[in-house]
Coordinates of C-alpha atoms and ligand atoms in Angstrom, one line a residue:
M1 CA -65.8 38.4 32.5
T2 CA -62.1 38.7 33.3
V3 CA -60.9 37.7 36.9
A4 CA -58.0 40.0 37.6
G5 CA -54.9 38.3 39.2
T6 CA -51.8 37.0 38.1
G7 CA -52.6 33.2 37.9
T8 CA -53.4 30.8 34.7
A9 CA -54.6 32.2 31.6
N10 CA -57.8 30.6 30.5
G11 CA -58.5 32.2 27.0
D12 CA -59.4 35.9 27.8
V13 CA -59.8 34.8 31.6
V14 CA -57.1 34.9 34.3
V15 CA -57.7 32.7 37.1
P16 CA -56.0 33.4 40.5
D17 CA -53.8 30.5 41.6
E18 CA -55.7 30.3 44.8
L19 CA -58.7 29.6 42.9
A20 CA -57.5 27.7 40.2
N21 CA -58.6 24.3 41.8
N22 CA -62.1 25.6 42.8
V23 CA -63.5 27.8 39.8
F24 CA -64.8 26.0 36.6
I25 CA -65.1 28.7 33.7
T26 CA -67.3 27.5 30.7
N27 CA -69.9 28.8 28.4
I28 CA -73.3 27.7 27.5
A29 CA -72.3 26.0 24.3
K30 CA -69.3 24.0 26.0
L31 CA -71.6 23.1 29.1
L32 CA -74.6 22.2 27.0
D33 CA -73.3 19.5 24.7
P34 CA -71.7 17.3 27.4
A35 CA -74.7 17.5 29.5
Y36 CA -77.1 16.8 26.7
N37 CA -74.8 13.8 25.2
W38 CA -74.1 12.5 28.9
A39 CA -77.8 12.0 29.4
R40 CA -78.6 10.3 26.1
R41 CA -75.4 8.2 26.0
N42 CA -76.7 6.6 29.4
S43 CA -80.1 5.9 28.6
V44 CA -80.1 4.4 25.1
W45 CA -83.1 1.9 25.1
P46 CA -83.2 -0.7 22.2
L47 CA -86.2 -1.9 20.7
V48 CA -87.2 -5.5 21.5
F49 CA -86.5 -7.0 18.2
G50 CA -85.0 -10.0 16.9
L51 CA -84.3 -11.7 13.4
A52 CA -82.4 -14.6 13.8
C53 CA -79.6 -16.7 15.6
C54 CA -77.8 -13.3 16.6
A55 CA -81.0 -12.4 18.5
I56 CA -79.9 -15.0 21.1
E57 CA -76.6 -13.4 21.8
M58 CA -78.5 -10.0 22.1
I59 CA -80.8 -11.6 24.7
C60 CA -77.7 -13.1 26.4
T61 CA -76.2 -9.8 26.5
A62 CA -79.0 -8.4 28.4
S63 CA -78.9 -11.2 30.9
S64 CA -77.3 -11.0 34.4
R65 CA -73.9 -12.2 33.4
W66 CA -73.2 -9.2 30.9
D67 CA -75.8 -6.8 32.4
L68 CA -76.3 -4.1 29.8
A69 CA -77.8 -2.1 33.0
R70 CA -74.3 -0.9 33.6
F71 CA -74.6 1.3 30.5
G72 CA -78.3 2.4 31.1
M73 CA -79.3 0.2 28.2
E74 CA -81.3 -2.7 29.8
V75 CA -84.6 -1.1 29.3
F76 CA -85.7 -3.0 25.9
R77 CA -88.9 -1.3 24.9
A78 CA -91.7 -3.2 23.2
T79 CA -92.9 -0.1 21.2
P80 CA -90.7 1.9 18.5
R81 CA -92.0 5.1 20.0
Q82 CA -90.2 4.5 23.1
A83 CA -87.1 3.2 21.8
D84 CA -83.7 4.9 20.8
L85 CA -81.8 2.0 19.2
M86 CA -82.6 -0.7 16.6
I87 CA -80.4 -3.6 16.8
I88 CA -80.6 -5.4 13.6
S89 CA -79.7 -8.8 15.0
G90 CA -79.9 -11.5 12.3
T91 CA -80.9 -12.3 8.7
V92 CA -82.7 -9.6 7.1
T93 CA -85.2 -11.2 4.7
K94 CA -86.9 -9.1 1.7
K95 CA -90.3 -9.9 3.4
M96 CA -89.2 -8.3 6.9
V97 CA -87.5 -5.2 5.3
P98 CA -90.8 -3.4 4.7
T99 CA -91.6 -3.8 8.3
I100 CA -88.1 -3.0 9.7
V101 CA -87.9 0.4 7.9
R102 CA -91.7 1.0 9.2
L103 CA -90.6 0.5 12.6
Y104 CA -87.5 2.7 12.2
N105 CA -89.7 5.4 10.9
Q106 CA -91.9 5.3 13.9
M107 CA -88.9 5.8 16.4
P108 CA -88.6 9.3 17.7
E109 CA -85.4 11.2 16.9
P110 CA -82.5 10.8 17.9
R111 CA -82.3 7.3 17.1
Y112 CA -79.4 4.9 16.3
V113 CA -79.1 1.6 14.2
L114 CA -76.7 -1.1 15.0
S115 CA -75.9 -3.7 12.4
M116 CA -75.2 -7.0 14.6
G117 CA -73.6 -9.8 12.7
A118 CA -72.5 -10.8 9.1
C119 CA -76.2 -11.4 8.2
A120 CA -77.5 -7.7 8.8
S121 CA -74.2 -6.1 7.8
G122 CA -73.7 -7.8 4.2
G123 CA -76.3 -11.1 4.2
G124 CA -73.6 -13.3 5.8
P125 CA -73.8 -17.1 4.7
F126 CA -77.0 -16.1 2.8
K127 CA -75.5 -13.3 0.8
E128 CA -77.3 -13.4 -2.8
G129 CA -80.0 -15.9 -1.7
Y130 CA -83.0 -15.1 -3.4
N131 CA -84.9 -13.9 -0.5
V132 CA -81.9 -12.2 1.6
V133 CA -81.2 -8.5 1.7
D134 CA -77.3 -8.2 1.4
G135 CA -76.9 -5.4 4.0
I136 CA -79.4 -3.3 5.8
D137 CA -77.5 -0.5 5.1
K138 CA -79.2 -0.4 1.5
F139 CA -82.4 0.8 3.3
L140 CA -81.3 2.4 6.7
P141 CA -78.3 4.5 8.0
V142 CA -76.4 2.1 10.2
D143 CA -74.2 3.8 12.9
V144 CA -72.2 0.9 14.3
Y145 CA -71.2 -2.3 12.6
V146 CA -70.5 -5.3 14.8
P147 CA -68.7 -8.0 12.9
G148 CA -69.2 -11.9 13.9
C149 CA -71.5 -14.8 13.0
P150 CA -72.8 -14.5 15.6
P151 CA -71.0 -11.7 17.6
T152 CA -70.5 -12.7 21.2
P153 CA -72.0 -10.4 24.1
Q154 CA -68.5 -9.0 24.4
A155 CA -68.7 -7.8 20.7
L156 CA -72.0 -6.4 21.2
I157 CA -71.1 -4.5 24.1
N158 CA -67.8 -3.0 22.3
G159 CA -70.4 -1.9 19.7
L160 CA -72.8 -0.3 22.0
I161 CA -69.7 1.3 23.8
A162 CA -68.5 2.6 20.3
L163 CA -72.2 4.0 19.8
Q164 CA -71.9 5.7 23.1
E165 CA -68.4 7.2 21.6
K166 CA -70.3 8.3 18.7
I167 CA -72.9 10.0 20.8
D168 CA -70.3 11.9 22.7
Q169 CA -69.3 13.7 19.5
Q170 CA -72.5 15.2 18.6
S171 CA -73.5 18.7 19.2
I172 CA -76.8 20.0 20.0
A173 CA -76.4 23.1 17.9
T174 CA -75.6 20.7 14.5
A175 CA -77.9 17.6 15.5
P176 CA -79.7 16.8 12.2
W177 CA -82.9 15.9 14.2
Y178 CA -83.7 19.6 15.0
R179 CA -83.4 20.9 11.4
K180 CA -86.5 22.5 10.3
D181 CA -85.8 23.1 6.7
D182 CA -87.0 19.7 5.7
P183 CA -89.9 18.1 7.5
T184 CA -89.3 14.5 5.8
A185 CA -85.7 14.8 6.6
G186 CA -85.0 11.5 8.5
L187 CA -88.0 9.4 7.2
Y188 CA -86.7 6.5 5.2
P189 CA -89.1 5.2 2.1
V190 CA -90.6 1.9 3.1
P191 CA -89.9 -0.6 0.2
V192 CA -92.5 -2.5 -1.6
L193 CA -92.5 -6.2 -1.4
G194 CA -93.7 -7.7 -4.8
P195 CA -92.0 -10.5 -6.8
D196 CA -89.1 -8.9 -5.7
L197 CA -88.3 -6.0 -3.4
V198 CA -88.5 -2.5 -5.1
D199 CA -86.8 0.4 -3.4
V200 CA -89.1 3.4 -4.1
R201 CA -86.2 5.6 -4.3
Q202 CA -85.0 3.8 -7.4
L203 CA -88.2 3.9 -9.2
G204 CA -86.9 6.4 -11.8
I205 CA -84.1 4.3 -12.6
I206 CA -86.2 1.1 -13.1
R207 CA -88.8 2.8 -15.2
R208 CA -86.1 4.0 -17.2
E209 CA -84.7 0.4 -17.8
A210 CA -87.9 -1.0 -18.2
A211 CA -88.6 1.1 -21.0
K212 CA -85.4 -0.1 -22.9
H213 CA -86.9 -3.7 -22.9
P214 CA -90.5 -3.4 -23.5
V215 CA -92.4 -6.8 -22.5
E216 CA -95.5 -7.9 -24.6
S217 CA -98.2 -7.5 -22.3
P218 CA -100.3 -11.0 -21.3
V219 CA -103.5 -9.4 -21.9
A220 CA -102.5 -8.8 -25.5
A221 CA -100.8 -12.2 -25.7
S222 CA -104.1 -13.9 -24.8
E223 CA -106.0 -12.1 -27.3
A224 CA -103.6 -13.2 -30.0
T225 CA -104.1 -16.9 -29.1
P226 CA -106.7 -18.9 -31.1
E227 CA -110.2 -19.4 -29.0
Q228 CA -110.4 -22.2 -26.5
P229 CA -113.1 -24.6 -26.4
A230 CA -115.6 -23.8 -23.7
D231 CA -114.9 -27.1 -21.7
V232 CA -111.1 -26.2 -21.2
A233 CA -111.5 -22.6 -20.5
G234 CA -111.8 -22.8 -16.7
A235 CA -109.5 -24.1 -14.1
P236 CA -107.0 -26.6 -15.3
K237 CA -108.0 -30.3 -14.4
S238 CA -105.8 -32.7 -12.8
V239 CA -105.3 -35.9 -15.0
N240 CA -104.7 -38.9 -13.2
P241 CA -102.9 -41.4 -15.6
Q242 CA -104.1 -44.5 -13.9
Ligands
SF4_1 S1 -75.0 -13.6 11.4 FE1 -74.7 -15.9 12.0 S2 -75.5 -15.9 13.8 FE2 -76.1 -14.1 13.0 S3 -78.3 -14.5 12.0 FE3 -76.4 -14.6 10.5 S4 -76.2 -16.9 10.5 FE4 -77.2 -16.4 12.2

């Protein structure tokens, strides 16, 4: 639509000077994204979920002194079905990763991950420990990293504001959670906990590497050993030297 007049040109629309402060000209695409993002950025509900000492700082952030309600984020949900944000607050052990990924997959889109503290982002002081994952981003897509050991409530709030700024940049036209071409898009495979953690996405590589180093089967090895006397074939007996 073109408005006749001698006022300011706004694209192909000329707005008369007397209306310039009263008329708001836009199109549906420009109006939709700010409204869509405004609603989401101010109602990010985190999952009730803490892993270690960083969780104490997260709990403090939700208390009255810091007041997450100012950002619309105070509604910590006890079910992943109602949560938008997973705050990874603490040391991620190999035993916990399958559960974390399963919870993430149960959250509805759009969903976000905030990695809080050195442990969640890279293993922290326990990096390369036998039971610790050196970064949750090996398994989940992280949107915001908050450094520190532990990060203060101010740092966590700064990370949450960074998440809001990221949400502001998203567009309903290109949001990945509306794509229909791949129904499994956005789902992350749950790792398998065995003697170590196995990322099922790496199975092809693991099989190829295992084939290069064949190990003798324990069954075949036991068949090759001489037959044991019947009285020692069962469970080992404890020997008391006294
Ligand atoms: S980053 Fe520091 S405070 Fe946070 S869980 Fe690890 S050791 Fe604890």
